[in-house]
């Protein structure tokens, strides 16, 4: 069933702020117009707390200027999307560190569990006993267009907002710095 705006009670018009939990639908497109991600296609909106760094910085920045119920389109530069391509994120590892290294898909992305997190990397080549891996996101260097529908804001009260200490785990001070 489609997400209903009425399923989250809104008291008047609420502007999203750092620390607020928001419910948002979006479509993300590349420069050529190809859609690569959509909560509409997934059938439910995304929930995130602004400042927790669980999405790209450009989305969080765009949400800060929005009121619940607002819809807008923004172009997010690569640096605020999936980053600028960094050759420093290419690593060379010995071939013998990989079980079944001869089966690695050259030119494709693989996922590896590292410390409980799934990390994706592109296998660039296998050469002279080494495996060359690229840890850049596959969308690095791409500006993206986001069509954003801010469905609801679950706001904290002013007192609770001010209780966040410098360097708190939610990251609100870093986001304030980045956009300030």
PDB file of C-alpha atoms in Angstrom:
ATOM      1  CA  UNK A   1       0.000   0.000   0.000  1.00  0.00           C
ATOM      2  CA  UNK A   2       1.295   3.482  -0.785  1.00  0.00           C
ATOM      3  CA  UNK A   3       2.548   5.592   2.096  1.00  0.00           C
ATOM      4  CA  UNK A   4      -0.098   8.021   3.306  1.00  0.00           C
ATOM      5  CA  UNK A   5       0.884  11.500   4.485  1.00  0.00           C
ATOM      6  CA  UNK A   6      -1.720  11.185   7.239  1.00  0.00           C
ATOM      7  CA  UNK A   7       0.092   8.211   8.787  1.00  0.00           C
ATOM      8  CA  UNK A   8       2.484  10.633  10.532  1.00  0.00           C
ATOM      9  CA  UNK A   9       0.685  13.310  12.541  1.00  0.00           C
ATOM     10  CA  UNK A  10       1.856  16.804  11.627  1.00  0.00           C
ATOM     11  CA  UNK A  11       1.202  19.806  13.832  1.00  0.00           C
ATOM     12  CA  UNK A  12       1.148  22.727  11.407  1.00  0.00           C
ATOM     13  CA  UNK A  13       3.996  23.265   8.985  1.00  0.00           C
ATOM     14  CA  UNK A  14       7.303  21.925  10.290  1.00  0.00           C
ATOM     15  CA  UNK A  15      10.673  22.812   8.780  1.00  0.00           C
ATOM     16  CA  UNK A  16      13.242  20.024   8.972  1.00  0.00           C
ATOM     17  CA  UNK A  17      16.200  20.707  11.255  1.00  0.00           C
ATOM     18  CA  UNK A  18      19.314  18.867  12.372  1.00  0.00           C
ATOM     19  CA  UNK A  19      18.337  15.991  14.655  1.00  0.00           C
ATOM     20  CA  UNK A  20      14.814  15.612  13.232  1.00  0.00           C
ATOM     21  CA  UNK A  21      13.628  12.271  11.928  1.00  0.00           C
ATOM     22  CA  UNK A  22      12.134  12.749   8.466  1.00  0.00           C
ATOM     23  CA  UNK A  23      10.132  10.605   6.070  1.00  0.00           C
ATOM     24  CA  UNK A  24      11.066  11.355   2.477  1.00  0.00           C
ATOM     25  CA  UNK A  25      10.361  10.029  -0.980  1.00  0.00           C
ATOM     26  CA  UNK A  26      12.940  10.700  -3.666  1.00  0.00           C
ATOM     27  CA  UNK A  27      14.051   9.925  -7.186  1.00  0.00           C
ATOM     28  CA  UNK A  28      17.777  10.149  -7.954  1.00  0.00           C
ATOM     29  CA  UNK A  29      18.989  10.665 -11.517  1.00  0.00           C
ATOM     30  CA  UNK A  30      22.341  10.929 -13.262  1.00  0.00           C
ATOM     31  CA  UNK A  31      23.330  13.797 -15.553  1.00  0.00           C
ATOM     32  CA  UNK A  32      21.860  11.979 -18.577  1.00  0.00           C
ATOM     33  CA  UNK A  33      18.462  11.633 -16.849  1.00  0.00           C
ATOM     34  CA  UNK A  34      18.748   7.929 -16.015  1.00  0.00           C
ATOM     35  CA  UNK A  35      17.106   7.095 -12.687  1.00  0.00           C
ATOM     36  CA  UNK A  36      19.375   4.993 -10.468  1.00  0.00           C
ATOM     37  CA  UNK A  37      17.449   5.031  -7.188  1.00  0.00           C
ATOM     38  CA  UNK A  38      13.867   5.675  -6.119  1.00  0.00           C
ATOM     39  CA  UNK A  39      11.878   5.143  -2.951  1.00  0.00           C
ATOM     40  CA  UNK A  40       8.743   5.169  -5.115  1.00  0.00           C
ATOM     41  CA  UNK A  41      10.055   2.098  -6.949  1.00  0.00           C
ATOM     42  CA  UNK A  42      10.872   0.476  -3.581  1.00  0.00           C
ATOM     43  CA  UNK A  43       7.315   1.167  -2.422  1.00  0.00           C
ATOM     44  CA  UNK A  44       8.058   3.059   0.799  1.00  0.00           C
ATOM     45  CA  UNK A  45       9.698   6.328   1.835  1.00  0.00           C
ATOM     46  CA  UNK A  46      13.110   6.531   3.406  1.00  0.00           C
ATOM     47  CA  UNK A  47      13.387   7.466   7.076  1.00  0.00           C
ATOM     48  CA  UNK A  48      16.481   9.255   8.296  1.00  0.00           C
ATOM     49  CA  UNK A  49      17.654  11.500  11.101  1.00  0.00           C
ATOM     50  CA  UNK A  50      19.188  14.650   9.669  1.00  0.00           C
ATOM     51  CA  UNK A  51      22.791  14.842  10.815  1.00  0.00           C
ATOM     52  CA  UNK A  52      23.359  11.094  11.296  1.00  0.00           C
ATOM     53  CA  UNK A  53      25.237  10.902   7.990  1.00  0.00           C
ATOM     54  CA  UNK A  54      23.168   7.929   6.798  1.00  0.00           C
ATOM     55  CA  UNK A  55      22.597   9.498   3.384  1.00  0.00           C
ATOM     56  CA  UNK A  56      24.536  11.709   1.024  1.00  0.00           C
ATOM     57  CA  UNK A  57      25.307  15.214   2.387  1.00  0.00           C
ATOM     58  CA  UNK A  58      23.470  16.909  -0.505  1.00  0.00           C
ATOM     59  CA  UNK A  59      20.172  15.282   0.469  1.00  0.00           C
ATOM     60  CA  UNK A  60      20.521  16.306   4.113  1.00  0.00           C
ATOM     61  CA  UNK A  61      21.405  19.884   3.116  1.00  0.00           C
ATOM     62  CA  UNK A  62      18.387  20.081   0.793  1.00  0.00           C
ATOM     63  CA  UNK A  63      16.048  18.774   3.511  1.00  0.00           C
ATOM     64  CA  UNK A  64      17.113  21.559   5.901  1.00  0.00           C
ATOM     65  CA  UNK A  65      15.450  24.143   3.650  1.00  0.00           C
ATOM     66  CA  UNK A  66      12.181  22.216   3.358  1.00  0.00           C
ATOM     67  CA  UNK A  67       8.857  22.139   5.178  1.00  0.00           C
ATOM     68  CA  UNK A  68       6.831  18.985   5.686  1.00  0.00           C
ATOM     69  CA  UNK A  69       4.662  18.495   2.606  1.00  0.00           C
ATOM     70  CA  UNK A  70       7.055  20.347   0.292  1.00  0.00           C
ATOM     71  CA  UNK A  71       8.357  18.898  -2.967  1.00  0.00           C
ATOM     72  CA  UNK A  72      11.454  20.185  -4.772  1.00  0.00           C
ATOM     73  CA  UNK A  73      14.182  19.237  -7.215  1.00  0.00           C
ATOM     74  CA  UNK A  74      17.864  19.931  -6.506  1.00  0.00           C
ATOM     75  CA  UNK A  75      21.091  19.265  -8.381  1.00  0.00           C
ATOM     76  CA  UNK A  76      23.694  17.859  -6.006  1.00  0.00           C
ATOM     77  CA  UNK A  77      27.333  18.337  -7.025  1.00  0.00           C
ATOM     78  CA  UNK A  78      29.532  15.230  -6.944  1.00  0.00           C
ATOM     79  CA  UNK A  79      31.378  16.374  -3.798  1.00  0.00           C
ATOM     80  CA  UNK A  80      28.052  16.375  -1.880  1.00  0.00           C
ATOM     81  CA  UNK A  81      26.784  13.201  -3.546  1.00  0.00           C
ATOM     82  CA  UNK A  82      29.108  10.195  -3.798  1.00  0.00           C
ATOM     83  CA  UNK A  83      32.345  12.153  -3.772  1.00  0.00           C
ATOM     84  CA  UNK A  84      35.051  13.209  -6.171  1.00  0.00           C
ATOM     85  CA  UNK A  85      36.997  10.340  -7.711  1.00  0.00           C
ATOM     86  CA  UNK A  86      40.155   9.815  -5.644  1.00  0.00           C
ATOM     87  CA  UNK A  87      43.053   7.772  -7.075  1.00  0.00           C
ATOM     88  CA  UNK A  88      44.227   7.401  -3.475  1.00  0.00           C
ATOM     89  CA  UNK A  89      41.370   4.945  -2.986  1.00  0.00           C
ATOM     90  CA  UNK A  90      42.980   2.420  -5.311  1.00  0.00           C
ATOM     91  CA  UNK A  91      44.714  -0.317  -3.357  1.00  0.00           C
ATOM     92  CA  UNK A  92      47.069  -3.045  -4.478  1.00  0.00           C
ATOM     93  CA  UNK A  93      46.874  -6.279  -2.516  1.00  0.00           C
ATOM     94  CA  UNK A  94      48.767  -9.546  -2.930  1.00  0.00           C
ATOM     95  CA  UNK A  95      46.961 -12.099  -5.080  1.00  0.00           C
ATOM     96  CA  UNK A  96      47.342 -14.787  -2.410  1.00  0.00           C
ATOM     97  CA  UNK A  97      45.192 -12.763   0.055  1.00  0.00           C
ATOM     98  CA  UNK A  98      42.113 -13.659  -2.009  1.00  0.00           C
ATOM     99  CA  UNK A  99      40.603 -17.123  -1.962  1.00  0.00           C
ATOM    100  CA  UNK A 100      39.683 -18.016  -5.543  1.00  0.00           C
ATOM    101  CA  UNK A 101      41.452 -14.890  -6.851  1.00  0.00           C
ATOM    102  CA  UNK A 102      41.375 -16.341 -10.369  1.00  0.00           C
ATOM    103  CA  UNK A 103      37.562 -16.014 -10.267  1.00  0.00           C
ATOM    104  CA  UNK A 104      37.497 -12.284  -9.385  1.00  0.00           C
ATOM    105  CA  UNK A 105      35.375 -10.424 -11.958  1.00  0.00           C
ATOM    106  CA  UNK A 106      37.724  -7.871 -13.538  1.00  0.00           C
ATOM    107  CA  UNK A 107      35.943  -4.587 -14.246  1.00  0.00           C
ATOM    108  CA  UNK A 108      33.064  -5.372 -11.871  1.00  0.00           C
ATOM    109  CA  UNK A 109      32.151  -4.467  -8.302  1.00  0.00           C
ATOM    110  CA  UNK A 110      32.315  -7.019  -5.519  1.00  0.00           C
ATOM    111  CA  UNK A 111      31.061  -6.807  -1.947  1.00  0.00           C
ATOM    112  CA  UNK A 112      33.223  -7.910   0.942  1.00  0.00           C
ATOM    113  CA  UNK A 113      32.207  -8.122   4.608  1.00  0.00           C
ATOM    114  CA  UNK A 114      34.695  -6.050   6.597  1.00  0.00           C
ATOM    115  CA  UNK A 115      34.061  -5.744  10.310  1.00  0.00           C
ATOM    116  CA  UNK A 116      30.321  -6.320   9.931  1.00  0.00           C
ATOM    117  CA  UNK A 117      29.940  -3.753   7.131  1.00  0.00           C
ATOM    118  CA  UNK A 118      29.485  -4.604   3.477  1.00  0.00           C
ATOM    119  CA  UNK A 119      32.214  -2.776   1.517  1.00  0.00           C
ATOM    120  CA  UNK A 120      32.048  -2.536  -2.276  1.00  0.00           C
ATOM    121  CA  UNK A 121      35.073  -2.253  -4.527  1.00  0.00           C
ATOM    122  CA  UNK A 122      35.792  -2.555  -8.210  1.00  0.00           C
ATOM    123  CA  UNK A 123      38.305  -5.171  -9.336  1.00  0.00           C
ATOM    124  CA  UNK A 124      40.476  -3.183 -11.747  1.00  0.00           C
ATOM    125  CA  UNK A 125      43.005  -5.812 -12.771  1.00  0.00           C
ATOM    126  CA  UNK A 126      45.147  -8.705 -11.668  1.00  0.00           C
ATOM    127  CA  UNK A 127      48.766  -8.250 -12.608  1.00  0.00           C
ATOM    128  CA  UNK A 128      52.190  -9.498 -11.451  1.00  0.00           C
ATOM    129  CA  UNK A 129      50.794 -11.320  -8.411  1.00  0.00           C
ATOM    130  CA  UNK A 130      48.675  -8.381  -7.253  1.00  0.00           C
ATOM    131  CA  UNK A 131      44.988  -7.489  -7.259  1.00  0.00           C
ATOM    132  CA  UNK A 132      44.172  -3.831  -7.987  1.00  0.00           C
ATOM    133  CA  UNK A 133      41.011  -2.654  -6.207  1.00  0.00           C
ATOM    134  CA  UNK A 134      39.162   0.659  -6.528  1.00  0.00           C
ATOM    135  CA  UNK A 135      37.290   1.693  -3.360  1.00  0.00           C
ATOM    136  CA  UNK A 136      35.646   4.771  -4.931  1.00  0.00           C
ATOM    137  CA  UNK A 137      31.852   4.654  -5.061  1.00  0.00           C
ATOM    138  CA  UNK A 138      30.682   3.695  -8.538  1.00  0.00           C
ATOM    139  CA  UNK A 139      28.898   7.083  -8.773  1.00  0.00           C
ATOM    140  CA  UNK A 140      31.951   9.119  -7.703  1.00  0.00           C
ATOM    141  CA  UNK A 141      32.443  12.217  -9.899  1.00  0.00           C
ATOM    142  CA  UNK A 142      28.760  12.346 -10.869  1.00  0.00           C
ATOM    143  CA  UNK A 143      26.466  15.267 -10.148  1.00  0.00           C
ATOM    144  CA  UNK A 144      22.993  13.936  -9.402  1.00  0.00           C
ATOM    145  CA  UNK A 145      19.493  15.348  -9.523  1.00  0.00           C
ATOM    146  CA  UNK A 146      17.177  14.600  -6.616  1.00  0.00           C
ATOM    147  CA  UNK A 147      13.418  14.988  -6.770  1.00  0.00           C
ATOM    148  CA  UNK A 148      12.513  15.200  -3.072  1.00  0.00           C
ATOM    149  CA  UNK A 149       9.097  14.903  -1.411  1.00  0.00           C
ATOM    150  CA  UNK A 150       9.384  15.642   2.317  1.00  0.00           C
ATOM    151  CA  UNK A 151       6.405  13.733   3.635  1.00  0.00           C
ATOM    152  CA  UNK A 152       6.800  14.287   7.366  1.00  0.00           C
ATOM    153  CA  UNK A 153       9.063  15.760  10.032  1.00  0.00           C
ATOM    154  CA  UNK A 154       9.196  14.293  13.518  1.00  0.00           C
ATOM    155  CA  UNK A 155      10.678  17.305  15.271  1.00  0.00           C
ATOM    156  CA  UNK A 156      12.419  17.423  18.617  1.00  0.00           C
ATOM    157  CA  UNK A 157      11.483  20.276  20.896  1.00  0.00           C
ATOM    158  CA  UNK A 158      13.849  23.263  21.272  1.00  0.00           C
ATOM    159  CA  UNK A 159      15.134  22.123  24.687  1.00  0.00           C
ATOM    160  CA  UNK A 160      16.032  18.656  23.407  1.00  0.00           C
ATOM    161  CA  UNK A 161      17.882  20.224  20.413  1.00  0.00           C
ATOM    162  CA  UNK A 162      20.052  22.357  22.696  1.00  0.00           C
ATOM    163  CA  UNK A 163      21.036  19.360  24.838  1.00  0.00           C
ATOM    164  CA  UNK A 164      23.290  17.980  22.097  1.00  0.00           C
ATOM    165  CA  UNK A 165      26.898  18.432  23.260  1.00  0.00           C
ATOM    166  CA  UNK A 166      29.753  19.382  20.926  1.00  0.00           C
ATOM    167  CA  UNK A 167      30.829  16.239  19.059  1.00  0.00           C
ATOM    168  CA  UNK A 168      27.685  14.225  19.900  1.00  0.00           C
ATOM    169  CA  UNK A 169      27.134  10.926  18.132  1.00  0.00           C
ATOM    170  CA  UNK A 170      24.383  12.278  15.865  1.00  0.00           C
ATOM    171  CA  UNK A 171      26.916  14.495  14.078  1.00  0.00           C
ATOM    172  CA  UNK A 172      24.761  17.634  14.217  1.00  0.00           C
ATOM    173  CA  UNK A 173      27.760  19.882  14.973  1.00  0.00           C
ATOM    174  CA  UNK A 174      29.572  18.618  11.864  1.00  0.00           C
ATOM    175  CA  UNK A 175      26.528  19.213   9.672  1.00  0.00           C
ATOM    176  CA  UNK A 176      26.021  22.700  11.169  1.00  0.00           C
ATOM    177  CA  UNK A 177      29.667  23.427  10.339  1.00  0.00           C
ATOM    178  CA  UNK A 178      29.369  22.080   6.795  1.00  0.00           C
ATOM    179  CA  UNK A 179      26.309  24.133   5.907  1.00  0.00           C
ATOM    180  CA  UNK A 180      26.997  27.165   8.106  1.00  0.00           C
TER     181      UNK A 180
END
